[in-house]
Amino acid sequence: MATIAETENEIVEDFAMFDQWDDKYQYIIDLGKTLAPMNAEWKTDDRLIKGCQSRVWLYTELKDGKVVYHADSDAIITKGIVALMVRVLSEHTPKEIVDAPLDFIEKIGLKEHLSPTRANGLLSMVKQMKLDALALTAKN
Amino acid sequence: MNTPSSIPVTFSVTKVRADFPILTQSVNGKPLVYFDSGATAQKPKQVIDAIHAYYSSYNANIHRGVHHLSQVASAAYENARKKVQKHLNAADENEIIFTAGTTASVNLIAEAFLRSRLNPGDEVVITGMEHHSNILPWQQLCHEKNATLKVVSVNDDGSLDMNHFASLLNSKVKLVSCTHVSNTLGTINPVKEITSAAHAMGIPVFIDGAQAVPHMKADVQEIGCDFYAFSGHKVYGPTGIGVCYVKQSRYSEMSTWQTGGGTIKTVTFEKTEYVDGPLKYEAGTPNIEGAIGLGYALDYINAIGMEVIAAHEQELLVYTTQRLHEFENVEIIGNAEHKAGVISFNVKGVHPFDVGTILDQQGIAVRTGHHCTQPLMQRYNVPGTVRVSFGVYNTKDDSDRLIAALEKAIKMLS
């Protein structure tokens, strides 16, 4: 199992191949399409991370001491970025997740999507992923 | 849809564009196409220069000083009021109150006019296509007073159901408030007809002109409404300034709202005597440079001519609508016969946020989302739309760029 930093580096290397904005976005869109479907019964309003425009659902569980994330969005680009977050953070310990700097987002040129001014809820998504992990630490 | 009337040969969009410094830039490596004037319009250098001149040469507080600069600034501020009066064809300059914007104007009338007249069981009529700013102040007051907010239905094509409107008028209705032009659908509402029908029942009428004033001649005497509001920033002026037109005869029915400096004749600790007219509602030091800038913005559009702007934008509206129809999977939301300035659309099966993101990557600025009209989004059962809104500086070339960028977006997202 790769560490969070290793997965982040993999993603940065993947994105380094793209010279053009459209290749990069096409990759994100395709990632969005391949994200494992989220169990419908988890897509409830209380698991909705409210962004201004696209809706993002997050369901977090602890399996064998590791945090497992399930997520979905009704916008495909948001879903693609969510897929990247899940790939990086899922199946790590709560402490690893809380401590992760997540600077890959900036390195792959998607920083604007995590800006508080970008009305897509992704910044809230990252915060919620860390908060969920923290809550699961507290439970144990 | 209206057929564009003729545009005089003297109108040059190239010349207009040269007045807007912001439009020359590139976004994401592509020349900017600005199709978000419905959110806020860009500013011509005449407005920017006027604000600069105010702060460089005659900044002073107004209506207070005997000194030279205060006199100059006061005259400029009051001159801006006259420009607004002329632009709206109000009968008197005292009918023009400067506010912070349309939202502030709605709140002013809700508090200073409607509050004291609204009793339990009364009703306020609005329409299903109102901006949140023309819903919330009335809704809030209705909740507080145990009154009911009644909503005129919107037809499938985005026009108002006028039969439903007529059926909602009765003696319990204390105000009708309606948008002149829908910020989401572009529908031009028959505000004159609405006003006449309401007045026939003795009901006062508020018109939200935020999306109308930038695009067409808005004549408050012709409409006959009691209140009319618009924002400076949507009409090529600065942010933080707006207008509330109040028909002279309604002033006597208005109470004070926000009180403070500049609103009074005499003050003792026991009581205060207030001035009459607009200054009573402009407490504190107002947005002086905003009012002056707005005056220059109105000068700017009047020099071009509102009929010319309307015809130019109508041509863009028709052309862009036709080009959007080339896509089988693009659905335009709002197809009323009379439209201005705005096209809302969705690509079937694609979230508007995704379309907006890919358009932005190609230098096209549109707005996506619910456009502060969530009830209207629920009416059409969509999470939001992509909204293209026009300004005097837009060109058919902008529309062609949009269509090419949209083609790419659809290819990527489908």
XYZ file of C-alpha atoms in Angstrom:
554
model
C 0.000 0.000 0.000
C 1.455 3.307 -1.097
C 1.688 6.154 1.398
C -0.343 9.326 0.893
C 2.785 11.151 -0.280
C 3.569 8.372 -2.784
C 0.078 8.481 -4.267
C 0.285 12.270 -4.459
C 3.577 11.953 -6.364
C 2.046 9.418 -8.751
C -0.760 11.825 -9.552
C 1.658 14.711 -10.030
C 3.637 12.516 -12.469
C 0.440 11.536 -14.318
C -0.509 15.175 -14.746
C 2.983 16.169 -15.862
C 2.236 14.366 -19.139
C -0.438 16.887 -20.066
C 0.720 19.960 -21.979
C -2.767 21.096 -22.850
C -5.579 22.154 -20.537
C -8.057 19.978 -22.399
C -6.045 16.781 -21.920
C -5.871 17.507 -18.214
C -9.595 18.154 -17.926
C -10.445 15.164 -20.106
C -8.446 13.009 -17.687
C -10.357 14.449 -14.712
C -13.678 13.931 -16.497
C -12.737 10.308 -17.246
C -11.742 9.825 -13.602
C -15.137 11.143 -12.620
C -16.811 8.626 -14.882
C -14.869 5.725 -13.377
C -15.348 6.591 -9.683
C -17.062 3.640 -8.015
C -20.783 4.377 -7.700
C -21.801 5.410 -4.225
C -24.375 3.352 -2.405
C -27.667 5.186 -2.995
C -28.717 4.905 0.649
C -25.619 6.891 1.659
C -26.529 9.788 -0.602
C -28.629 11.534 1.973
C -28.931 15.248 2.608
C -27.022 15.028 5.875
C -24.014 13.688 3.946
C -24.223 16.496 1.424
C -21.328 18.907 1.442
C -22.944 22.126 0.471
C -21.097 23.957 -2.226
C -22.787 26.695 -4.119
C -23.376 24.818 -7.362
C -22.506 21.140 -7.587
C -23.556 18.730 -4.902
C -20.975 16.480 -3.239
C -21.836 13.582 -0.959
C -19.324 11.985 1.390
C -19.675 8.803 3.436
C -16.791 7.822 5.694
C -16.259 4.525 7.513
C -13.483 2.876 9.482
C -12.355 -0.601 8.351
C -9.546 -2.381 10.216
C -8.246 0.915 11.569
C -8.222 2.524 8.118
C -10.531 5.262 6.910
C -12.522 4.373 3.782
C -14.211 7.152 1.820
C -17.159 6.878 -0.525
C -18.064 9.988 -2.473
C -20.090 11.257 -5.384
C -21.025 14.489 -7.108
C -23.642 15.520 -9.654
C -21.013 17.483 -11.615
C -18.495 15.327 -13.463
C -15.438 17.593 -13.064
C -16.100 17.881 -9.352
C -16.537 14.113 -9.239
C -13.185 13.638 -10.993
C -11.399 15.772 -8.432
C -13.293 13.972 -5.669
C -12.026 10.699 -7.176
C -8.457 12.015 -6.879
C -9.036 12.905 -3.225
C -10.483 9.473 -2.484
C -7.552 7.804 -4.271
C -5.061 9.777 -2.176
C -6.724 9.593 1.238
C -8.784 6.410 1.347
C -7.461 3.396 3.286
C -5.083 5.331 5.474
C -5.128 5.857 9.210
C -6.952 8.869 10.571
C -3.669 10.389 11.723
C -2.063 10.066 8.282
C -5.104 11.748 6.744
C -5.272 14.606 9.221
C -1.549 15.290 8.751
C -1.584 15.110 4.917
C -0.550 18.450 3.365
C -2.355 17.643 0.066
C -0.125 19.975 -1.936
C -0.587 17.841 -5.063
C -3.713 19.838 -5.917
C -1.572 22.925 -6.387
C 1.133 20.976 -8.242
C -1.318 19.639 -10.836
C -2.695 23.106 -11.494
C -6.132 22.639 -9.936
C -5.557 25.025 -7.081
C -8.352 27.309 -8.242
C -10.823 24.483 -7.654
C -9.884 24.480 -3.982
C -10.028 28.217 -3.591
C -12.669 29.428 -1.150
C -13.986 31.653 -3.917
C -14.654 28.722 -6.223
C -18.243 27.863 -5.623
C -17.972 24.104 -5.932
C -17.707 22.845 -2.399
C -14.362 21.094 -2.892
C -12.611 23.019 -0.188
C -15.405 22.044 2.184
C -14.996 18.467 0.907
C -11.319 18.330 1.923
C -12.156 19.829 5.308
C -14.956 17.316 5.803
C -12.708 14.376 4.860
C -10.207 15.447 7.514
C -12.939 16.177 10.073
C -14.485 12.723 9.505
C -11.059 11.118 9.977
C -10.559 13.115 13.167
C -13.979 12.087 14.460
C -13.124 8.431 13.828
C -9.850 8.857 15.742
C -11.777 10.241 18.673
C -14.137 7.252 18.616
C -11.264 4.786 18.880
C -38.880 37.078 -29.894
C -38.579 40.738 -30.907
C -37.220 41.464 -34.332
C -34.202 43.707 -33.964
C -34.966 47.199 -35.131
C -32.332 48.820 -37.285
C -28.986 49.772 -35.772
C -27.682 53.094 -37.040
C -24.467 52.992 -39.041
C -22.965 55.435 -36.546
C -22.903 52.686 -33.909
C -19.532 50.979 -33.804
C -19.084 48.130 -31.347
C -15.326 48.336 -31.981
C -15.378 51.926 -30.796
C -17.461 50.918 -27.765
C -15.037 48.125 -26.882
C -12.128 50.563 -26.951
C -13.838 52.375 -24.031
C -13.614 49.271 -21.800
C -9.994 48.692 -20.715
C -10.768 45.354 -19.022
C -11.906 43.704 -22.247
C -8.465 43.655 -23.851
C -7.082 41.001 -21.517
C -6.612 37.279 -22.014
C -8.001 34.632 -19.677
C -6.399 31.196 -19.619
C -4.370 32.254 -22.640
C -7.396 33.211 -24.742
C -8.900 36.645 -25.428
C -11.647 37.262 -22.874
C -15.249 36.904 -23.972
C -17.301 38.565 -21.247
C -20.817 37.177 -21.199
C -21.605 37.883 -17.557
C -22.897 41.452 -17.705
C -26.103 40.277 -16.029
C -24.028 39.713 -12.891
C -22.116 42.945 -13.307
C -21.287 45.036 -16.350
C -17.768 46.210 -17.126
C -16.990 49.895 -16.773
C -16.081 52.318 -19.555
C -13.074 54.568 -19.004
C -15.453 57.550 -18.822
C -16.807 56.120 -15.536
C -13.388 55.096 -14.221
C -12.008 58.550 -15.069
C -14.953 60.276 -13.377
C -14.317 58.400 -10.122
C -10.612 59.171 -10.389
C -11.386 62.846 -11.007
C -13.683 62.981 -7.983
C -10.997 61.699 -5.631
C -8.222 63.654 -7.341
C -9.882 67.027 -7.434
C -13.102 67.502 -5.457
C -13.539 64.873 -2.744
C -15.448 66.378 0.196
C -18.457 65.520 2.293
C -21.683 66.743 0.778
C -24.640 68.807 1.961
C -22.666 69.906 4.997
C -19.801 72.228 4.200
C -19.765 75.842 3.174
C -16.323 75.403 1.687
C -15.625 75.223 -2.002
C -14.904 71.501 -2.351
C -18.051 70.543 -0.468
C -20.082 72.774 -2.754
C -18.560 71.187 -5.851
C -19.058 67.645 -4.552
C -22.648 68.367 -3.433
C -23.474 69.817 -6.831
C -21.984 66.794 -8.592
C -23.954 64.394 -6.353
C -27.211 66.262 -6.927
C -26.452 66.511 -10.615
C -26.194 62.713 -10.686
C -29.675 62.576 -9.154
C -30.942 64.759 -11.996
C -29.318 62.425 -14.530
C -31.117 59.442 -12.971
C -34.400 61.373 -12.940
C -33.995 62.152 -16.620
C -32.975 58.603 -17.456
C -36.042 57.096 -15.787
C -38.245 59.997 -16.915
C -39.305 60.578 -13.317
C -41.474 63.668 -12.825
C -39.208 65.180 -10.190
C -35.608 64.735 -9.061
C -36.860 64.330 -5.486
C -38.381 61.018 -6.541
C -34.881 59.555 -6.841
C -33.358 58.041 -3.689
C -29.786 56.813 -3.863
C -29.380 53.423 -2.175
C -26.646 50.793 -2.097
C -28.321 48.883 -4.921
C -31.525 47.138 -5.930
C -31.440 44.863 -2.867
C -31.205 47.878 -0.572
C -34.081 49.514 -2.470
C -36.334 46.477 -1.929
C -35.464 46.480 1.768
C -36.127 50.215 1.987
C -39.642 49.887 0.586
C -40.362 46.786 2.676
C -39.392 48.646 5.837
C -40.344 52.279 5.193
C -43.489 51.678 3.161
C -44.946 48.196 3.551
C -44.219 47.435 7.207
C -46.741 49.885 8.645
C -49.447 48.899 6.121
C -49.190 45.126 6.353
C -51.537 43.435 8.806
C -52.240 39.803 9.695
C -54.147 38.110 6.864
C -52.878 40.577 4.258
C -51.082 39.460 1.113
C -48.093 40.488 -0.982
C -47.977 39.354 -4.616
C -44.668 38.563 -6.328
C -43.881 36.317 -9.303
C -42.245 32.932 -9.675
C -39.274 34.413 -11.526
C -38.092 36.876 -8.876
C -34.479 37.195 -7.793
C -33.999 36.221 -4.130
C -33.543 39.944 -3.391
C -37.119 40.569 -4.504
C -38.433 37.624 -2.461
C -36.666 37.637 0.893
C -37.501 41.132 2.244
C -41.226 40.574 1.475
C -41.143 36.990 2.761
C -39.483 38.082 5.979
C -42.037 40.826 6.564
C -44.947 38.493 5.747
C -43.658 35.924 8.263
C -43.366 38.573 10.894
C -46.815 40.051 10.267
C -48.673 36.776 9.642
C -49.335 37.891 6.104
C -49.103 35.656 3.023
C -46.727 35.843 0.087
C -48.603 34.933 -3.109
C -46.658 33.902 -6.193
C -47.722 34.352 -9.814
C -47.044 31.185 -11.848
C -44.519 31.113 -14.656
C -45.592 29.505 -17.948
C -43.394 26.855 -19.568
C -42.037 29.387 -22.067
C -40.892 31.680 -19.246
C -43.675 34.248 -19.514
C -45.940 35.128 -16.604
C -49.337 33.517 -16.297
C -51.300 36.762 -16.487
C -54.618 35.046 -15.766
C -53.155 33.707 -12.565
C -51.840 37.179 -11.763
C -55.291 38.693 -12.254
C -56.840 36.020 -10.028
C -54.476 36.915 -7.174
C -55.533 40.564 -6.954
C -57.958 41.311 -4.157
C -58.474 43.777 -1.333
C -56.083 41.897 0.992
C -53.118 42.539 -1.319
C -51.002 45.407 0.010
C -48.265 45.370 -2.627
C -47.398 43.818 -5.967
C -43.679 43.412 -6.656
C -42.440 42.162 -9.989
C -39.231 42.091 -11.946
C -39.150 44.087 -15.173
C -36.760 41.627 -16.838
C -35.978 38.166 -15.450
C -32.285 37.817 -14.611
C -32.457 34.083 -15.369
C -34.889 33.774 -18.276
C -34.535 37.181 -19.906
C -38.331 37.526 -20.047
C -39.542 41.126 -20.358
C -42.635 41.295 -18.199
C -45.654 43.461 -19.106
C -45.027 45.791 -16.178
C -47.325 48.515 -17.484
C -50.221 46.070 -17.697
C -49.350 44.634 -14.276
C -49.257 48.119 -12.767
C -52.586 49.145 -14.308
C -54.297 45.981 -13.082
C -52.932 46.438 -9.549
C -53.754 50.147 -9.476
C -57.314 49.402 -10.565
C -57.605 47.582 -7.234
C -55.778 50.346 -5.359
C -52.641 48.239 -4.881
C -49.211 49.903 -5.031
C -46.573 48.392 -7.327
C -42.820 47.905 -6.956
C -40.789 47.076 -10.075
C -37.295 45.536 -9.899
C -35.541 47.094 -12.855
C -32.044 45.709 -12.200
C -32.003 43.696 -15.437
C -34.042 46.140 -17.496
C -32.290 49.492 -17.115
C -29.033 48.295 -18.767
C -30.867 46.973 -21.823
C -33.816 49.218 -22.660
C -35.552 52.509 -22.047
C -37.312 52.273 -18.687
C -39.858 55.061 -18.240
C -41.424 55.132 -14.779
C -44.212 57.520 -15.819
C -45.161 55.340 -18.741
C -45.134 52.216 -16.548
C -46.984 54.124 -13.856
C -45.445 52.133 -10.986
C -45.053 53.539 -7.480
C -41.513 52.266 -6.913
C -38.754 51.295 -9.331
C -35.284 50.056 -8.402
C -32.031 49.390 -10.193
C -28.312 48.951 -9.476
C -25.466 51.103 -10.726
C -23.035 48.264 -11.347
C -25.254 46.457 -13.845
C -25.591 49.610 -15.913
C -21.834 50.190 -16.407
C -21.526 52.207 -13.189
C -19.802 51.471 -9.880
C -20.829 48.857 -7.309
C -22.472 49.869 -4.039
C -24.775 52.469 -5.589
C -28.341 52.016 -6.707
C -31.605 53.793 -7.074
C -35.058 53.623 -5.593
C -37.580 55.703 -7.477
C -40.513 56.680 -5.249
C -43.526 58.351 -6.820
C -43.949 61.736 -5.150
C -47.440 60.935 -3.841
C -46.094 57.898 -1.946
C -43.581 59.828 0.173
C -46.268 60.910 2.628
C -47.087 57.233 3.221
C -43.494 56.327 4.072
C -42.022 56.289 7.542
C -38.373 56.778 8.397
C -36.167 53.704 8.226
C -32.433 54.069 8.727
C -31.935 57.408 10.384
C -28.847 59.480 11.003
C -26.764 62.358 9.754
C -28.040 64.253 6.752
C -31.701 63.274 7.229
C -32.832 66.016 9.601
C -33.997 69.600 9.944
C -33.672 69.858 13.753
C -32.662 67.452 16.497
C -33.185 67.725 20.228
C -32.866 64.840 22.674
C -36.645 64.771 22.830
C -37.483 64.698 19.158
C -36.255 65.084 15.602
C -37.745 66.823 12.641
C -36.753 65.128 9.404
C -36.271 66.609 5.969
C -38.683 65.624 3.223
C -37.722 63.839 0.032
C -34.830 61.554 -0.792
C -32.328 62.887 1.766
C -34.544 61.502 4.524
C -33.588 58.044 3.227
C -29.900 58.701 2.614
C -28.657 58.623 6.200
C -24.946 59.019 6.791
C -22.350 60.016 4.246
C -23.622 58.444 1.052
C -21.675 56.723 -1.717
C -20.713 60.022 -3.329
C -18.311 58.666 -5.930
C -20.812 55.903 -6.667
C -23.586 58.360 -7.457
C -21.260 60.510 -9.578
C -19.940 57.419 -11.383
C -23.485 56.219 -12.004
C -24.331 59.597 -13.504
C -21.408 59.238 -15.905
C -22.469 55.674 -16.750
C -25.947 56.947 -17.680
C -24.344 59.706 -19.764
C -22.320 57.014 -21.499
C -25.262 54.804 -22.468
C -27.435 57.770 -23.396
C -24.724 59.051 -25.725
C -24.998 55.717 -27.550
C -28.769 55.693 -27.177
C -30.938 53.161 -25.356
C -32.765 52.252 -28.558
C -29.432 51.548 -30.239
C -28.234 49.413 -27.314
C -31.544 47.539 -27.262
C -31.364 46.878 -31.004
C -27.724 45.766 -30.846
C -28.364 43.381 -27.965
C -31.567 42.105 -29.534
C -29.573 41.214 -32.636
C -27.046 39.340 -30.463
C -29.863 37.604 -28.617
C -31.497 36.401 -31.818
C -28.178 35.370 -33.389
C -26.889 33.521 -30.310
C -30.245 31.799 -29.783
C -30.188 30.584 -33.398
C -26.637 29.320 -33.052
C -27.464 27.497 -29.801
C -30.310 25.779 -31.638
C -27.648 24.128 -33.845
C -26.984 21.782 -30.907
C -29.537 19.019 -30.577
C -28.763 18.477 -26.913
C -28.850 22.123 -25.818
C -32.056 23.233 -24.188
C -32.812 26.940 -23.781
C -34.749 27.713 -20.613
C -36.925 30.752 -21.157
C -38.378 31.204 -24.625
C -40.818 34.015 -24.013
C -41.813 36.175 -26.955
C -40.249 39.281 -25.387
C -36.756 38.775 -24.045
C -33.775 40.965 -23.248
C -30.131 40.534 -22.519
C -30.069 36.952 -21.253
C -30.047 33.345 -22.481
C -30.148 30.481 -20.000
C -29.427 26.995 -21.278
C -28.421 23.510 -20.273
C -26.700 20.705 -22.107
C -28.814 17.595 -21.605
C -27.289 15.246 -19.059
C -24.465 17.646 -18.185
C -24.216 19.750 -15.030
C -24.071 23.495 -15.772
C -21.033 23.807 -13.492
C -19.074 21.466 -15.787
C -20.042 23.440 -18.884
C -19.049 26.712 -17.190
C -15.686 25.272 -16.114
C -14.773 24.141 -19.638
C -15.977 27.448 -21.126
C -13.836 29.338 -18.600
C -10.796 27.331 -19.663
C -11.411 28.769 -23.125
C -11.670 32.370 -21.960
C -15.480 32.545 -21.988
C -16.990 34.121 -18.864
C -20.553 32.946 -18.258
C -22.457 32.444 -15.058
C -23.563 29.014 -13.938
C -25.779 28.036 -11.042
C -29.171 29.087 -9.767
C -28.663 32.826 -10.403
C -30.262 33.638 -7.042
C -33.565 32.262 -8.348
C -33.792 28.891 -6.614
C -37.613 28.718 -6.732
C -37.429 29.230 -10.501
C -34.856 26.410 -10.809
C -37.282 24.180 -8.885
C -40.041 25.267 -11.309
C -37.983 23.989 -14.254
C -36.583 21.070 -12.253
C -32.949 21.877 -13.029
C -30.014 22.254 -10.601
C -29.027 25.441 -12.388
C -28.336 26.786 -15.844
C -25.531 28.237 -17.890
C -26.368 31.895 -18.374
C -25.067 34.058 -21.178
C -25.831 37.731 -20.635
C -25.083 40.540 -23.042
C -23.671 44.006 -22.789
C -23.285 46.800 -25.300
C -19.682 45.671 -25.953
C -20.495 42.103 -27.034
C -20.176 41.059 -30.657
C -21.301 38.262 -32.938
C -17.684 37.167 -32.843
C -18.123 36.664 -29.073
C -21.151 34.483 -29.823
C -19.185 32.459 -32.372
C -16.407 31.968 -29.806
C -19.016 30.774 -27.312
C -20.471 28.299 -29.795
C -17.034 26.872 -30.682
C -16.119 26.612 -26.981
C -19.461 24.982 -26.209
C -18.948 22.465 -28.984
C -15.661 21.477 -27.371
C -17.245 21.357 -23.899
C -20.005 19.056 -25.115
C -17.474 16.788 -26.814
C -15.445 16.543 -23.617
C -18.339 16.141 -21.207
C -20.719 13.866 -23.085
